[in-house]
Amino acid sequence: MRHKSDELMKQIFEFVEQFTIENLRSPSTTEIAKAVKVAQSTAYKYLVAMREKGMLSYQDGIISTKKTRNLIFNQSAAAIVGSVSCGLPQLEEENIEEYIPLPASLIGKGEFYVVHANGESMIGAGIDDNDLVIVRKQTEASYGDLVIALVDNENTLKRYLFDKKKNRPYLHPENPDFKDIYPASLSIQGVAVHVIKRLQ
């Protein structure tokens, strides 16, 4: 194997660490090549050489160092995708505003997204207007869960319950000023698992 530049190894190493800290994922060889201004094949060869020297781990496309190893595997990045109604259902929107890191030790494993609560129908569940609600992506829910439900192409955040008398599920607001919603059909978009709020 040809001699590898120590300076280029240093540049790649520093880029990998900084990129991972900022993006909560390891960079691709294409991103590394562009950052240090080398060919993609060269970046790959350097990663292999750096792995052999014990500078980093490079397996299945994931690059990590001692500093970033726990960061990659113990956190995930969730997109803030707009707002969800805590009153009457509102039109669904998925405009990603930004990504925020979520520690697995607090949130758990899975795929998540974050929405702004909009309205006051869920104040009894501790969710106020403009709180950030962390939602686990899933298409099924248990009765009693707080869910993001898509009802006739509109979304809403409510408690998912079952009416034994009517023999059908319904959406229950946690505020006596709001009425239960009995949709003709609904689709579960996720289950709310945590709330981030400002203490002001």
Coordinates of C-alpha atoms in Angstrom, one line a residue:
M1 CA 0.0 0.0 0.0
R2 CA 1.4 3.4 -0.9
H3 CA 2.4 5.8 1.9
K4 CA -0.6 7.8 3.2
S5 CA -0.3 11.4 4.1
D6 CA -0.5 12.0 7.8
E7 CA -1.8 15.5 7.2
L8 CA -4.7 14.1 5.1
M9 CA -5.5 11.5 7.7
K10 CA -5.7 14.2 10.2
Q11 CA -8.0 16.3 8.0
I12 CA -10.3 13.3 7.4
F13 CA -10.3 12.4 11.1
E14 CA -11.2 15.9 12.2
F15 CA -13.9 16.2 9.5
V16 CA -15.5 12.8 10.5
E17 CA -15.7 13.9 14.2
Q18 CA -17.0 17.3 13.5
F19 CA -19.6 16.1 10.9
T20 CA -20.8 13.4 13.3
I21 CA -21.2 15.7 16.2
E22 CA -23.2 18.2 14.1
N23 CA -25.3 15.7 12.1
L24 CA -25.6 12.7 14.5
R25 CA -24.5 10.4 11.7
S26 CA -21.2 9.5 10.1
P27 CA -20.4 11.1 6.8
S28 CA -20.4 9.2 3.5
T29 CA -17.2 8.7 1.5
T30 CA -18.6 11.2 -1.0
E31 CA -19.0 13.9 1.7
I32 CA -15.5 13.2 3.0
A33 CA -14.0 13.4 -0.4
K34 CA -15.7 16.7 -1.1
A35 CA -14.6 18.2 2.2
V36 CA -10.9 17.3 1.9
K37 CA -10.8 17.7 -1.9
V38 CA -9.8 14.2 -3.0
A39 CA -11.4 11.5 -5.2
Q40 CA -14.0 9.3 -3.6
S41 CA -11.8 6.3 -4.2
T42 CA -9.0 8.0 -2.4
A43 CA -11.2 8.8 0.6
Y44 CA -12.2 5.2 0.8
K45 CA -8.6 4.0 0.7
Y46 CA -7.7 6.4 3.5
L47 CA -10.6 5.2 5.6
V48 CA -9.4 1.6 5.2
A49 CA -5.8 2.7 6.1
M50 CA -7.0 4.6 9.1
R51 CA -9.0 1.7 10.3
E52 CA -5.9 -0.6 10.0
K53 CA -4.0 2.0 12.1
G54 CA -6.7 1.9 14.7
M55 CA -7.6 5.6 14.3
L56 CA -11.2 4.9 13.7
S57 CA -13.8 2.2 13.1
Y58 CA -15.2 1.7 9.6
Q59 CA -17.8 -1.0 9.1
D60 CA -20.9 -1.3 7.0
G61 CA -20.5 2.4 5.9
I62 CA -20.5 3.7 9.4
I63 CA -17.4 5.6 10.6
S64 CA -16.8 6.3 14.2
T65 CA -14.0 7.3 16.6
K66 CA -13.8 6.9 20.3
K67 CA -15.3 10.3 20.7
T68 CA -18.3 9.8 18.4
R69 CA -19.1 6.1 19.0
N70 CA -21.6 6.6 21.8
L71 CA -23.0 9.7 20.0
I72 CA -23.9 7.7 17.0
F73 CA -25.4 4.7 18.7
N74 CA -27.0 6.4 21.7
Q75 CA -28.7 9.4 20.0
S76 CA -30.9 9.9 17.0
A77 CA -31.9 13.1 15.1
A78 CA -35.6 13.9 14.8
A79 CA -37.1 16.4 12.4
I80 CA -39.4 19.1 13.6
V81 CA -42.1 18.8 10.9
G82 CA -44.5 21.7 11.7
S83 CA -47.6 21.8 13.8
V84 CA -50.4 19.4 14.8
S85 CA -53.8 20.5 16.0
C86 CA -54.8 20.2 19.6
G87 CA -58.2 21.5 18.7
L88 CA -60.1 20.9 15.5
P89 CA -58.1 18.8 13.0
Q90 CA -55.9 20.9 10.7
L91 CA -54.4 20.2 7.3
E92 CA -51.4 17.9 7.5
E93 CA -48.1 19.6 6.9
E94 CA -44.6 18.2 6.8
N95 CA -42.2 21.1 6.2
I96 CA -39.1 20.2 8.1
E97 CA -37.9 23.2 10.2
E98 CA -34.8 21.6 11.7
Y99 CA -33.4 18.5 13.3
I100 CA -32.9 18.0 17.1
P101 CA -30.9 15.4 18.8
L102 CA -32.8 12.9 21.0
P103 CA -30.8 10.7 23.5
A104 CA -31.8 7.1 23.4
S105 CA -31.4 6.8 27.2
L106 CA -34.3 9.3 27.6
I107 CA -36.5 8.7 24.5
G108 CA -35.8 5.0 23.7
K109 CA -35.2 3.3 20.4
G110 CA -37.2 3.9 17.3
E111 CA -37.9 6.4 14.6
F112 CA -39.2 9.8 15.8
Y113 CA -40.4 13.1 14.6
V114 CA -41.4 16.3 16.5
V115 CA -44.4 18.6 16.1
H116 CA -45.5 21.9 17.6
A117 CA -48.8 21.4 19.6
N118 CA -51.4 23.9 18.4
G119 CA -54.4 24.6 20.6
E120 CA -55.7 23.8 24.1
S121 CA -57.6 20.6 23.7
M122 CA -54.9 18.5 25.3
I123 CA -54.0 20.6 28.4
G124 CA -55.4 17.9 30.7
A125 CA -52.6 15.7 29.4
G126 CA -50.0 18.3 30.1
I127 CA -49.7 19.4 26.5
D128 CA -50.0 23.2 26.0
D129 CA -50.1 25.4 23.0
N130 CA -46.8 25.5 21.2
D131 CA -45.2 22.7 23.2
L132 CA -42.9 20.4 21.2
V133 CA -44.3 16.8 21.1
I134 CA -42.0 13.9 20.4
V135 CA -43.8 11.3 18.3
R136 CA -42.7 7.7 17.6
K137 CA -43.5 6.8 14.0
Q138 CA -45.9 3.9 14.0
T139 CA -49.2 2.9 12.3
E140 CA -50.7 1.1 15.2
A141 CA -51.6 2.2 18.7
S142 CA -53.2 0.8 21.9
Y143 CA -56.3 2.3 23.3
G144 CA -55.4 5.0 25.8
D145 CA -52.3 6.2 23.8
L146 CA -51.9 9.8 22.8
V147 CA -51.8 9.6 19.0
I148 CA -51.2 11.7 15.9
A149 CA -54.2 10.7 13.8
L150 CA -54.9 11.5 10.2
V151 CA -58.6 12.0 9.7
D152 CA -59.8 12.8 6.2
N153 CA -56.4 14.2 5.2
E154 CA -56.2 16.3 8.4
N155 CA -54.1 15.6 11.4
T156 CA -54.8 16.0 15.1
L157 CA -53.3 15.0 18.5
K158 CA -55.8 13.2 20.7
R159 CA -56.2 10.3 23.1
Y160 CA -57.2 7.1 21.2
L161 CA -60.1 5.4 22.9
F162 CA -62.8 2.8 22.2
D163 CA -66.5 3.3 22.7
K164 CA -68.0 0.0 23.8
K165 CA -71.6 1.1 23.3
K166 CA -71.0 2.3 19.7
N167 CA -68.4 -0.4 19.1
R168 CA -65.9 1.9 17.4
P169 CA -62.7 3.9 18.2
Y170 CA -62.8 7.6 18.8
L171 CA -60.5 10.5 19.6
H172 CA -60.8 12.1 22.9
P173 CA -59.6 15.6 23.8
E174 CA -58.2 16.2 27.3
N175 CA -60.2 19.3 27.8
P176 CA -63.9 19.4 28.8
D177 CA -64.5 22.4 26.5
F178 CA -63.9 20.1 23.4
K179 CA -66.0 17.3 22.1
D180 CA -65.0 13.8 21.3
I181 CA -64.3 13.1 17.6
Y182 CA -65.9 10.0 15.9
P183 CA -64.3 9.9 12.5
A184 CA -65.6 7.8 9.7
S185 CA -62.0 6.6 9.2
L186 CA -58.7 7.4 10.7
S187 CA -55.1 6.5 10.3
I188 CA -52.5 6.4 13.1
Q189 CA -49.4 8.5 12.2
G190 CA -47.6 8.0 15.5
V191 CA -47.8 7.8 19.2
A192 CA -46.7 10.8 21.4
V193 CA -44.1 9.8 23.9
H194 CA -42.6 13.0 25.4
V195 CA -43.3 16.7 25.6
I196 CA -40.7 19.5 25.6
K197 CA -42.0 22.7 27.0
R198 CA -40.8 26.1 28.1
L199 CA -41.0 26.9 31.8
Q200 CA -41.8 30.6 31.7

